[in-house]
Amino acid sequence: MKEYDVVIVGGGIHGAGVLQAAVAAGHSALLIERFGLASGTSSRSSKLIHGGLRYLESGQFALVRESLRERAIHLRIAAELVELKPFFIPVYRDTRRRPWQLKLGLWMYALLGGFDAATRFGAVPQREWASLDGLKTQGLEAVIRYHDAQTDDAVLTRAVVQSALSLGAELAMPATFIRATLTDAGVRIGYGQGDAKLECSARVLVNAAGPWASHVAQAITPPISIPAVDLVQGAHIVVPFAVTAGIYYVESPDDGRAVFVMPWQGATMIGTTETPYRGEPDRVHPLPEEEEYLLAVARHYFPALQHLTREHITQRFAGLRVLPAASQVAFDRSRETIYSTDRDPNPRVLGIYGGKLTGWRAAAAHVLRRIGPSLAAKPRRAATDQMILRRAT
Ligand SMILES: Cc1cc2nc3c(=O)[nH]c(=O)nc-3n(C[C@H](O)[C@H](O)[C@H](O)COP(=O)(O)OP(=O)(O)OC[C@H]3O[C@@H](n4cnc5c(N)ncnc54)[C@H](O)[C@@H]3O)c2cc1C
């Protein structure tokens, strides 16, 4: 039976990040992924590497500061994959957030981002409004411009795995985690690859199965505690209309939630929704009412798109957020990542619940700190904030 220091279940951005961090710290590591890299949530996000301006409203300052730091790291180590883009927030007579509130928020954003060049912001002069992709100008009072970054989430995930493989990490894919048994020395893991039933052992099992993490945790014996989480669906649609000036951050005319209208592969992507989800994670898909909600945003802000119907949608996808169980609406809930272990110190299992695409590297560093006491110290091979990420071939 093959022995590893760390075995990871799930080839989304978190599994990729932990794989990279483990081998960079000198450990042996195997990633088990059921379908393909980024086949789950990590190809269905809004594809933003961002501080999360709106999290300031719910007082999540530490999260915003960390995310802005990670954004700056991405712009340095993943320049080929992550691009800084102008973001526009149009303010109309009836927009809930007033220009002074937005400017105050953006000043906080700049402060938390250390006032680096990417945190500059200001109002777009009225004479330039005509260059904003046909944005509705009736009742328009101001357009605030700031900057955040956009990526291709699946390409980024594959690039992180590729960098881990270059340091000796191993990948079992397609391969399905079946069960794990906790032992005195660590964990014994059973997984299936094709018709073969395989076993390996690890000092630590990292459960990075995203919305499937509770399923994976339930297959561990003896049973471990599983955090109470809710799944909240978020849908995106792509329509054949080219937004080119930047990313529009608008309020839904329906309920005032923030929605992005973004350039995406020569077309426009609109998202996202927040719909409580109770089904099997495998079955998540955009609902007709979510598509109508997103189309209403496009029609409201871009008068030339009055004709848009669901028939015009060229791509649609939905992903699941993993949020702490609570009675609040999803929009206001903490976006902090939850880390759950079977015991502390010396965990044999660590589960990652929730989190952000933007924060994968910081999350992986946190995981390595938590599981460090269970692993023998090894000579470090690389520092993850220095490893250049390139499009995987
Ligand atoms: C709608 C939406 C928009 C978002 N937008 C953004 C954004 O713009 N910016 C941002 O920073 N964050 C964003 N996020 C958050 C971010 O996308 C997620 O936090 C992140 O992608 C989660 O990655 P993960 O690796 O934890 O899970 P996943 O990507 O879901 O990966 C889990 C993997 O586990 C695999 N798996 C499951 N069970 C098994 C098994 N038994 N055996 C083997 N493999 C298994 C699955 O196949 C899957 O590939 C968004 C999230 C959503 C839902």
Short mmCIF file of C-alpha atoms and ligand atoms in Angstrom, two decimals:
data_model
loop_
_atom_site.label_atom_id
_atom_site.label_comp_id
_atom_site.label_asym_id
_atom_site.label_seq_id
_atom_site.Cartn_x
_atom_site.Cartn_y
_atom_site.Cartn_z
CA MET A 1 0.00 0.00 0.00
CA LYS A 2 1.41 3.37 -1.00
CA GLU A 3 2.03 5.85 1.81
CA TYR A 4 1.74 9.63 1.54
CA ASP A 5 2.12 12.48 3.96
CA VAL A 6 -1.05 14.15 2.65
CA VAL A 7 -3.93 12.82 0.55
CA ILE A 8 -6.44 15.34 -0.73
CA VAL A 9 -9.96 14.64 -1.99
CA GLY A 10 -11.26 17.12 -4.58
CA GLY A 11 -9.57 18.78 -7.54
CA GLY A 12 -11.16 22.21 -7.21
CA ILE A 13 -9.14 25.31 -6.36
CA HIS A 14 -8.80 24.35 -2.68
CA GLY A 15 -7.60 20.80 -3.38
CA ALA A 16 -5.18 22.20 -5.97
CA GLY A 17 -3.90 24.78 -3.49
CA VAL A 18 -3.34 22.27 -0.68
CA LEU A 19 -1.59 19.89 -3.11
CA GLN A 20 0.76 22.68 -4.14
CA ALA A 21 1.37 23.89 -0.57
CA ALA A 22 2.05 20.34 0.66
CA VAL A 23 4.68 19.52 -1.96
CA ALA A 24 6.18 23.01 -1.70
CA ALA A 25 6.68 22.30 2.02
CA GLY A 26 8.54 19.10 1.11
CA HIS A 27 5.76 16.54 1.76
CA SER A 28 4.55 13.74 -0.47
CA ALA A 29 0.97 14.35 -1.64
CA LEU A 30 -1.74 12.72 -3.74
CA LEU A 31 -4.86 14.44 -5.09
CA ILE A 32 -7.93 12.28 -5.80
CA GLU A 33 -10.45 13.88 -8.19
CA ARG A 34 -13.61 12.17 -9.37
CA PHE A 35 -14.20 13.79 -12.79
CA GLY A 36 -11.79 16.52 -13.92
CA LEU A 37 -9.89 19.43 -12.38
CA ALA A 38 -12.31 22.30 -11.57
CA SER A 39 -15.30 20.20 -12.63
CA GLY A 40 -17.25 21.41 -9.54
CA THR A 41 -17.66 24.93 -8.16
CA SER A 42 -14.25 26.06 -9.35
CA SER A 43 -15.44 26.39 -12.95
CA ARG A 44 -18.79 27.95 -12.01
CA SER A 45 -17.77 31.04 -10.03
CA SER A 46 -17.99 34.69 -11.09
CA LYS A 47 -14.29 34.34 -11.98
CA LEU A 48 -13.20 37.34 -9.95
CA ILE A 49 -9.98 37.60 -7.98
CA HIS A 50 -11.24 40.39 -5.79
CA GLY A 51 -11.21 41.90 -2.35
CA GLY A 52 -14.98 41.66 -2.19
CA LEU A 53 -16.09 45.28 -1.92
CA ARG A 54 -19.54 44.32 -0.65
CA TYR A 55 -18.12 42.35 2.32
CA LEU A 56 -17.22 45.73 3.85
CA GLU A 57 -20.95 46.28 4.40
CA SER A 58 -21.08 43.20 6.64
CA GLY A 59 -17.89 44.21 8.47
CA GLN A 60 -15.73 41.34 7.12
CA PHE A 61 -12.60 43.53 7.14
CA ALA A 62 -10.06 40.75 7.79
CA LEU A 63 -11.45 38.79 4.82
CA VAL A 64 -11.26 41.85 2.55
CA ARG A 65 -7.70 42.65 3.65
CA GLU A 66 -6.55 39.07 3.05
CA SER A 67 -8.35 38.92 -0.31
CA LEU A 68 -6.74 42.17 -1.48
CA ARG A 69 -3.33 40.84 -0.45
CA GLU A 70 -4.02 37.64 -2.42
CA ARG A 71 -5.18 39.70 -5.39
CA ALA A 72 -1.83 41.53 -5.39
CA ILE A 73 0.02 38.18 -5.21
CA HIS A 74 -2.02 36.81 -8.14
CA LEU A 75 -1.23 39.86 -10.26
CA ARG A 76 2.47 39.10 -9.66
CA ILE A 77 2.64 35.28 -9.87
CA ALA A 78 -0.24 34.65 -12.28
CA ALA A 79 0.04 37.66 -14.59
CA GLU A 80 -0.73 35.39 -17.57
CA LEU A 81 -4.03 34.27 -15.99
CA VAL A 82 -5.34 37.13 -13.85
CA GLU A 83 -6.10 40.55 -15.29
CA LEU A 84 -6.88 43.79 -13.50
CA LYS A 85 -10.09 45.28 -14.95
CA PRO A 86 -12.01 48.52 -14.49
CA PHE A 87 -15.24 48.05 -12.54
CA PHE A 88 -18.09 50.53 -12.97
CA ILE A 89 -20.80 51.20 -10.40
CA PRO A 90 -23.56 53.33 -11.94
CA VAL A 91 -25.54 55.41 -9.45
CA TYR A 92 -29.07 56.45 -10.48
CA ARG A 93 -31.57 58.58 -8.59
CA ASP A 94 -33.07 55.42 -7.07
CA THR A 95 -29.83 53.46 -6.45
CA ARG A 96 -29.68 52.37 -2.79
CA ARG A 97 -25.96 52.96 -2.27
CA ARG A 98 -25.22 56.68 -2.70
CA PRO A 99 -21.97 58.01 -4.29
CA TRP A 100 -20.60 59.14 -0.90
CA GLN A 101 -21.20 55.66 0.57
CA LEU A 102 -19.47 54.02 -2.38
CA LYS A 103 -16.54 56.41 -2.16
CA LEU A 104 -16.23 55.78 1.58
CA GLY A 105 -16.32 52.02 0.91
CA LEU A 106 -13.70 52.35 -1.81
CA TRP A 107 -11.51 54.45 0.45
CA MET A 108 -11.70 51.62 3.04
CA TYR A 109 -10.94 49.16 0.25
CA ALA A 110 -7.86 51.19 -0.72
CA LEU A 111 -6.77 51.39 2.92
CA LEU A 112 -7.11 47.62 3.39
CA GLY A 113 -5.24 47.12 0.11
CA GLY A 114 -2.35 49.26 1.35
CA PHE A 115 -3.13 52.05 -1.15
CA ASP A 116 -1.33 50.16 -3.93
CA ALA A 117 -1.80 51.32 -7.53
CA ALA A 118 -4.62 48.80 -8.10
CA THR A 119 -6.77 50.43 -5.41
CA ARG A 120 -7.20 53.78 -7.18
CA PHE A 121 -10.79 54.85 -7.81
CA GLY A 122 -12.84 57.89 -8.87
CA ALA A 123 -15.86 59.09 -10.81
CA VAL A 124 -16.07 58.62 -14.58
CA PRO A 125 -16.50 62.11 -16.13
CA GLN A 126 -19.92 62.56 -17.76
CA ARG A 127 -18.33 63.16 -21.19
CA GLU A 128 -17.02 59.54 -21.05
CA TRP A 129 -20.38 57.90 -20.24
CA ALA A 130 -20.99 57.27 -23.95
CA SER A 131 -18.07 54.82 -23.94
CA LEU A 132 -19.79 52.57 -21.37
CA ASP A 133 -21.30 49.90 -23.66
CA GLY A 134 -24.70 51.62 -23.98
CA LEU A 135 -25.29 51.85 -20.22
CA LYS A 136 -28.63 53.55 -19.46
CA THR A 137 -28.02 57.27 -18.85
CA GLN A 138 -31.59 58.25 -17.98
CA GLY A 139 -31.55 59.23 -14.29
CA LEU A 140 -27.81 58.51 -14.08
CA GLU A 141 -26.14 60.70 -11.46
CA ALA A 142 -22.62 59.26 -11.29
CA VAL A 143 -20.50 56.32 -12.38
CA ILE A 144 -17.84 55.24 -9.92
CA ARG A 145 -14.79 53.42 -11.32
CA TYR A 146 -12.44 51.18 -9.35
CA HIS A 147 -10.37 48.11 -10.15
CA ASP A 148 -10.50 44.39 -9.38
CA ALA A 149 -9.27 41.31 -11.22
CA GLN A 150 -10.81 38.67 -13.46
CA THR A 151 -9.54 35.18 -14.31
CA ASP A 152 -10.66 31.90 -15.81
CA ASP A 153 -11.25 29.87 -12.65
CA ALA A 154 -10.80 26.46 -14.32
CA VAL A 155 -7.60 27.53 -16.07
CA LEU A 156 -6.26 28.92 -12.78
CA THR A 157 -7.06 25.63 -10.98
CA ARG A 158 -5.27 23.60 -13.64
CA ALA A 159 -2.26 25.93 -13.45
CA VAL A 160 -1.99 25.43 -9.68
CA VAL A 161 -2.15 21.63 -10.08
CA GLN A 162 0.45 21.80 -12.84
CA SER A 163 2.82 23.73 -10.54
CA ALA A 164 2.28 21.08 -7.83
CA LEU A 165 2.98 18.24 -10.27
CA SER A 166 6.23 19.97 -11.26
CA LEU A 167 7.32 19.58 -7.62
CA GLY A 168 6.49 15.86 -7.51
CA ALA A 169 2.82 15.79 -6.48
CA GLU A 170 0.69 12.88 -7.69
CA LEU A 171 -2.77 13.00 -9.24
CA ALA A 172 -5.35 10.19 -9.37
CA MET A 173 -8.02 11.27 -11.90
CA PRO A 174 -10.64 10.23 -12.64
CA ALA A 175 -10.70 8.48 -9.27
CA THR A 176 -13.37 8.49 -6.59
CA PHE A 177 -12.78 8.61 -2.86
CA ILE A 178 -14.88 5.85 -1.28
CA ARG A 179 -14.00 5.64 2.41
CA ALA A 180 -11.37 6.36 5.06
CA THR A 181 -10.52 4.74 8.38
CA LEU A 182 -8.69 6.63 11.09
CA THR A 183 -5.73 4.73 12.57
CA ASP A 184 -3.11 5.51 15.24
CA ALA A 185 -0.65 6.51 12.52
CA GLY A 186 -3.07 8.52 10.35
CA VAL A 187 -5.67 7.49 7.81
CA ARG A 188 -6.24 4.54 5.49
CA ILE A 189 -8.02 5.62 2.32
CA GLY A 190 -10.03 3.54 -0.14
CA TYR A 191 -10.70 4.90 -3.62
CA GLY A 192 -11.81 3.60 -6.97
CA GLN A 193 -10.09 4.19 -10.29
CA GLY A 194 -11.80 2.60 -13.26
CA ASP A 195 -12.66 -0.94 -12.18
CA ALA A 196 -9.82 -1.03 -9.64
CA LYS A 197 -10.40 -0.61 -5.90
CA LEU A 198 -7.23 0.95 -4.48
CA GLU A 199 -5.92 1.72 -1.00
CA CYS A 200 -3.32 4.11 0.28
CA SER A 201 -2.42 5.65 3.60
CA ALA A 202 -1.67 9.19 4.70
CA ARG A 203 -0.64 11.05 7.81
CA VAL A 204 -3.48 13.47 7.02
CA LEU A 205 -6.53 13.38 4.76
CA VAL A 206 -7.65 16.80 3.51
CA ASN A 207 -11.30 16.90 2.50
CA ALA A 208 -11.51 19.59 -0.20
CA ALA A 209 -14.66 18.24 -1.84
CA GLY A 210 -16.49 21.59 -1.88
CA PRO A 211 -20.28 21.08 -1.78
CA TRP A 212 -19.64 17.32 -1.52
CA ALA A 213 -17.44 17.73 1.60
CA SER A 214 -20.17 16.55 3.98
CA HIS A 215 -20.65 13.38 1.88
CA VAL A 216 -16.90 12.69 2.03
CA ALA A 217 -16.82 13.34 5.81
CA GLN A 218 -19.70 10.89 6.32
CA ALA A 219 -17.59 8.11 4.77
CA ILE A 220 -14.93 8.37 7.50
CA THR A 221 -14.86 5.89 10.42
CA PRO A 222 -15.02 6.33 13.31
CA PRO A 223 -17.41 9.24 12.62
CA ILE A 224 -16.03 12.79 12.92
CA SER A 225 -17.98 15.97 13.58
CA ILE A 226 -19.24 17.76 10.47
CA PRO A 227 -19.89 21.53 10.56
CA ALA A 228 -23.46 22.71 10.00
CA VAL A 229 -23.48 24.29 6.55
CA ASP A 230 -26.05 25.35 3.97
CA LEU A 231 -25.66 25.11 0.22
CA VAL A 232 -26.68 28.22 -1.71
CA GLN A 233 -26.93 28.09 -5.47
CA GLY A 234 -25.52 30.82 -7.70
CA ALA A 235 -26.35 30.92 -11.41
CA HIS A 236 -24.68 32.73 -14.32
CA ILE A 237 -25.81 33.20 -17.91
CA VAL A 238 -23.86 34.23 -21.01
CA VAL A 239 -25.58 36.33 -23.69
CA PRO A 240 -24.35 37.34 -27.17
CA PHE A 241 -23.65 40.99 -26.54
CA ALA A 242 -20.13 42.31 -26.07
CA VAL A 243 -19.45 44.37 -22.97
CA THR A 244 -15.91 45.63 -23.47
CA ALA A 245 -15.24 48.68 -21.29
CA GLY A 246 -15.08 46.72 -18.04
CA ILE A 247 -17.20 44.99 -15.43
CA TYR A 248 -20.48 46.59 -14.33
CA TYR A 249 -21.44 46.17 -10.70
CA VAL A 250 -25.15 46.95 -10.54
CA GLU A 251 -28.11 46.58 -8.22
CA SER A 252 -30.79 44.13 -9.32
CA PRO A 253 -33.97 46.10 -10.16
CA ASP A 254 -35.82 43.23 -8.50
CA ASP A 255 -34.34 43.13 -4.96
CA GLY A 256 -31.34 45.49 -4.90
CA ARG A 257 -28.76 42.67 -4.68
CA ALA A 258 -25.42 43.32 -6.35
CA VAL A 259 -25.04 41.63 -9.74
CA PHE A 260 -22.06 41.65 -12.14
CA VAL A 261 -22.31 42.19 -15.90
CA MET A 262 -18.93 41.16 -17.28
CA PRO A 263 -17.05 40.70 -20.54
CA TRP A 264 -16.51 36.97 -21.06
CA GLN A 265 -14.91 35.34 -24.11
CA GLY A 266 -16.28 37.92 -26.56
CA ALA A 267 -19.76 37.88 -25.00
CA THR A 268 -21.29 38.98 -21.69
CA MET A 269 -21.67 36.97 -18.51
CA ILE A 270 -24.27 38.02 -15.93
CA GLY A 271 -24.37 36.70 -12.37
CA THR A 272 -25.15 35.76 -9.82
CA THR A 273 -28.18 34.62 -7.85
CA GLU A 274 -28.51 33.25 -4.31
CA THR A 275 -31.05 30.44 -4.09
CA PRO A 276 -31.13 28.06 -1.09
CA TYR A 277 -30.35 24.53 -2.31
CA ARG A 278 -31.35 21.26 -0.68
CA GLY A 279 -30.83 18.69 -3.44
CA GLU A 280 -27.87 16.54 -4.41
CA PRO A 281 -24.90 18.78 -5.35
CA ASP A 282 -24.49 16.85 -8.62
CA ARG A 283 -27.87 18.05 -9.86
CA VAL A 284 -27.44 21.81 -9.49
CA HIS A 285 -28.49 23.79 -12.58
CA PRO A 286 -29.80 27.32 -13.28
CA LEU A 287 -33.54 27.66 -12.69
CA PRO A 288 -35.75 29.47 -15.24
CA GLU A 289 -36.59 32.14 -12.62
CA GLU A 290 -32.87 32.75 -11.98
CA GLU A 291 -32.30 33.26 -15.69
CA GLU A 292 -35.22 35.71 -15.87
CA TYR A 293 -33.83 37.57 -12.84
CA LEU A 294 -30.43 37.96 -14.54
CA LEU A 295 -31.93 38.92 -17.91
CA ALA A 296 -33.98 41.61 -16.14
CA VAL A 297 -30.70 43.15 -14.93
CA ALA A 298 -29.32 43.30 -18.49
CA ARG A 299 -32.56 44.76 -19.87
CA HIS A 300 -32.77 47.34 -17.08
CA TYR A 301 -29.25 48.75 -17.44
CA PHE A 302 -28.59 48.30 -21.17
CA PRO A 303 -31.56 49.66 -23.19
CA ALA A 304 -30.25 48.04 -26.40
CA LEU A 305 -30.92 44.65 -24.78
CA GLN A 306 -34.68 45.08 -24.37
CA HIS A 307 -35.21 42.15 -26.75
CA LEU A 308 -33.17 39.64 -24.70
CA THR A 309 -35.04 36.47 -23.72
CA ARG A 310 -33.98 33.08 -22.40
CA GLU A 311 -33.67 31.91 -25.99
CA HIS A 312 -30.67 34.18 -26.45
CA ILE A 313 -28.69 32.54 -23.64
CA THR A 314 -25.66 30.75 -25.10
CA GLN A 315 -24.23 29.34 -21.85
CA ARG A 316 -25.67 28.80 -18.40
CA PHE A 317 -24.12 27.32 -15.29
CA ALA A 318 -24.74 27.16 -11.56
CA GLY A 319 -22.45 26.46 -8.62
CA LEU A 320 -22.98 25.95 -4.92
CA ARG A 321 -21.64 28.18 -2.16
CA VAL A 322 -20.98 26.40 1.13
CA LEU A 323 -22.00 28.83 3.88
CA PRO A 324 -22.32 28.48 7.66
CA ALA A 325 -25.85 27.32 8.49
CA ALA A 326 -27.89 30.35 9.61
CA SER A 327 -31.29 31.93 9.27
CA GLN A 328 -29.91 35.11 7.62
CA VAL A 329 -30.23 35.55 3.85
CA ALA A 330 -27.16 34.21 2.05
CA PHE A 331 -26.06 37.69 0.94
CA ASP A 332 -25.33 38.78 4.54
CA ARG A 333 -23.61 35.60 5.78
CA SER A 334 -19.92 35.27 6.59
CA ARG A 335 -17.74 34.21 3.67
CA GLU A 336 -14.92 33.08 5.99
CA THR A 337 -13.66 29.57 5.27
CA ILE A 338 -14.54 26.94 7.88
CA TYR A 339 -11.79 24.44 8.77
CA SER A 340 -12.89 21.34 10.65
CA THR A 341 -10.56 18.68 12.12
CA ASP A 342 -11.10 15.32 13.82
CA ARG A 343 -8.89 16.48 16.69
CA ASP A 344 -6.43 19.23 17.64
CA PRO A 345 -3.47 19.19 17.73
CA ASN A 346 -2.23 16.42 15.40
CA PRO A 347 -5.32 16.16 13.17
CA ARG A 348 -5.72 13.14 10.91
CA VAL A 349 -8.52 14.75 8.90
CA LEU A 350 -9.05 18.37 7.96
CA GLY A 351 -12.14 19.52 6.04
CA ILE A 352 -12.37 22.80 4.12
CA TYR A 353 -15.92 24.20 3.94
CA GLY A 354 -16.72 27.31 1.90
CA GLY A 355 -14.08 29.88 1.01
CA LYS A 356 -13.23 31.98 -2.02
CA LEU A 357 -11.47 31.36 -5.29
CA THR A 358 -9.37 34.44 -4.46
CA GLY A 359 -8.22 33.02 -1.13
CA TRP A 360 -7.05 29.55 -2.24
CA ARG A 361 -3.35 30.19 -1.53
CA ALA A 362 -3.97 31.68 1.91
CA ALA A 363 -6.41 28.84 2.69
CA ALA A 364 -3.80 26.26 1.68
CA ALA A 365 -1.17 27.95 3.84
CA HIS A 366 -3.61 27.87 6.75
CA VAL A 367 -4.27 24.15 6.18
CA LEU A 368 -0.54 23.38 6.17
CA ARG A 369 -0.11 25.25 9.47
CA ARG A 370 -2.99 23.29 11.02
CA ILE A 371 -1.80 19.86 9.84
CA GLY A 372 1.91 20.65 10.31
CA PRO A 373 2.09 18.99 13.78
CA SER A 374 0.90 15.68 12.23
CA LEU A 375 3.67 15.72 9.61
CA ALA A 376 7.42 15.17 9.97
CA ALA A 377 9.34 18.37 9.16
CA LYS A 378 10.89 18.26 5.66
CA PRO A 379 13.18 20.63 3.74
CA ARG A 380 11.01 23.19 1.91
CA ARG A 381 11.09 22.98 -1.90
CA ALA A 382 9.43 26.30 -2.80
CA ALA A 383 7.39 29.25 -1.50
CA THR A 384 3.89 29.37 -2.99
CA ASP A 385 3.86 33.18 -3.20
CA GLN A 386 6.88 32.96 -5.51
CA MET A 387 5.78 30.12 -7.79
CA ILE A 388 4.84 31.52 -11.19
CA LEU A 389 1.55 30.06 -12.47
CA ARG A 390 1.20 29.43 -16.19
CA ARG A 391 -1.57 28.07 -18.37
CA ALA A 392 -1.29 24.27 -18.14
CA THR A 393 -0.43 22.55 -21.41
C1 LIG B 1 -21.92 31.25 -7.91
C2 LIG B 1 -20.59 31.41 -7.26
C3 LIG B 1 -19.78 32.48 -7.60
C4 LIG B 1 -18.54 32.64 -7.01
N1 LIG B 1 -17.75 33.67 -7.40
C5 LIG B 1 -16.54 33.83 -6.84
C6 LIG B 1 -15.68 34.87 -7.28
O1 LIG B 1 -15.97 35.58 -8.25
N2 LIG B 1 -14.49 35.03 -6.66
C7 LIG B 1 -14.13 34.24 -5.61
O2 LIG B 1 -13.05 34.48 -5.05
N3 LIG B 1 -14.89 33.19 -5.20
C8 LIG B 1 -16.07 32.96 -5.80
N4 LIG B 1 -16.85 31.92 -5.42
C9 LIG B 1 -16.34 30.96 -4.43
C10 LIG B 1 -15.43 29.92 -5.11
O3 LIG B 1 -15.90 29.63 -6.40
C11 LIG B 1 -15.41 28.63 -4.28
O4 LIG B 1 -15.06 28.94 -2.95
C12 LIG B 1 -14.39 27.63 -4.80
O5 LIG B 1 -14.48 27.42 -6.18
C13 LIG B 1 -14.59 26.32 -4.05
O6 LIG B 1 -13.61 25.42 -4.47
P1 LIG B 1 -13.45 24.00 -3.80
O7 LIG B 1 -12.16 23.45 -4.28
O8 LIG B 1 -13.67 24.10 -2.34
O9 LIG B 1 -14.70 23.14 -4.35
P2 LIG B 1 -15.01 22.58 -5.80
O10 LIG B 1 -14.45 23.42 -6.88
O11 LIG B 1 -16.46 22.28 -5.85
O12 LIG B 1 -14.18 21.22 -5.85
C14 LIG B 1 -14.60 20.04 -5.20
C15 LIG B 1 -14.14 18.87 -6.06
O13 LIG B 1 -14.32 17.67 -5.30
C16 LIG B 1 -14.60 16.65 -6.22
N5 LIG B 1 -15.19 15.52 -5.49
C17 LIG B 1 -16.37 15.50 -4.82
N6 LIG B 1 -16.57 14.29 -4.28
C18 LIG B 1 -15.49 13.53 -4.60
C19 LIG B 1 -15.12 12.18 -4.33
N7 LIG B 1 -15.90 11.36 -3.62
N8 LIG B 1 -13.94 11.71 -4.82
C20 LIG B 1 -13.14 12.52 -5.55
N9 LIG B 1 -13.44 13.81 -5.85
C21 LIG B 1 -14.60 14.32 -5.37
C22 LIG B 1 -15.55 17.30 -7.21
O14 LIG B 1 -15.58 16.59 -8.45
C23 LIG B 1 -14.94 18.69 -7.33
O15 LIG B 1 -14.07 18.80 -8.45
C24 LIG B 1 -18.10 31.71 -6.02
C25 LIG B 1 -18.90 30.62 -5.69
C26 LIG B 1 -20.12 30.45 -6.32
C27 LIG B 1 -20.96 29.26 -5.98
#
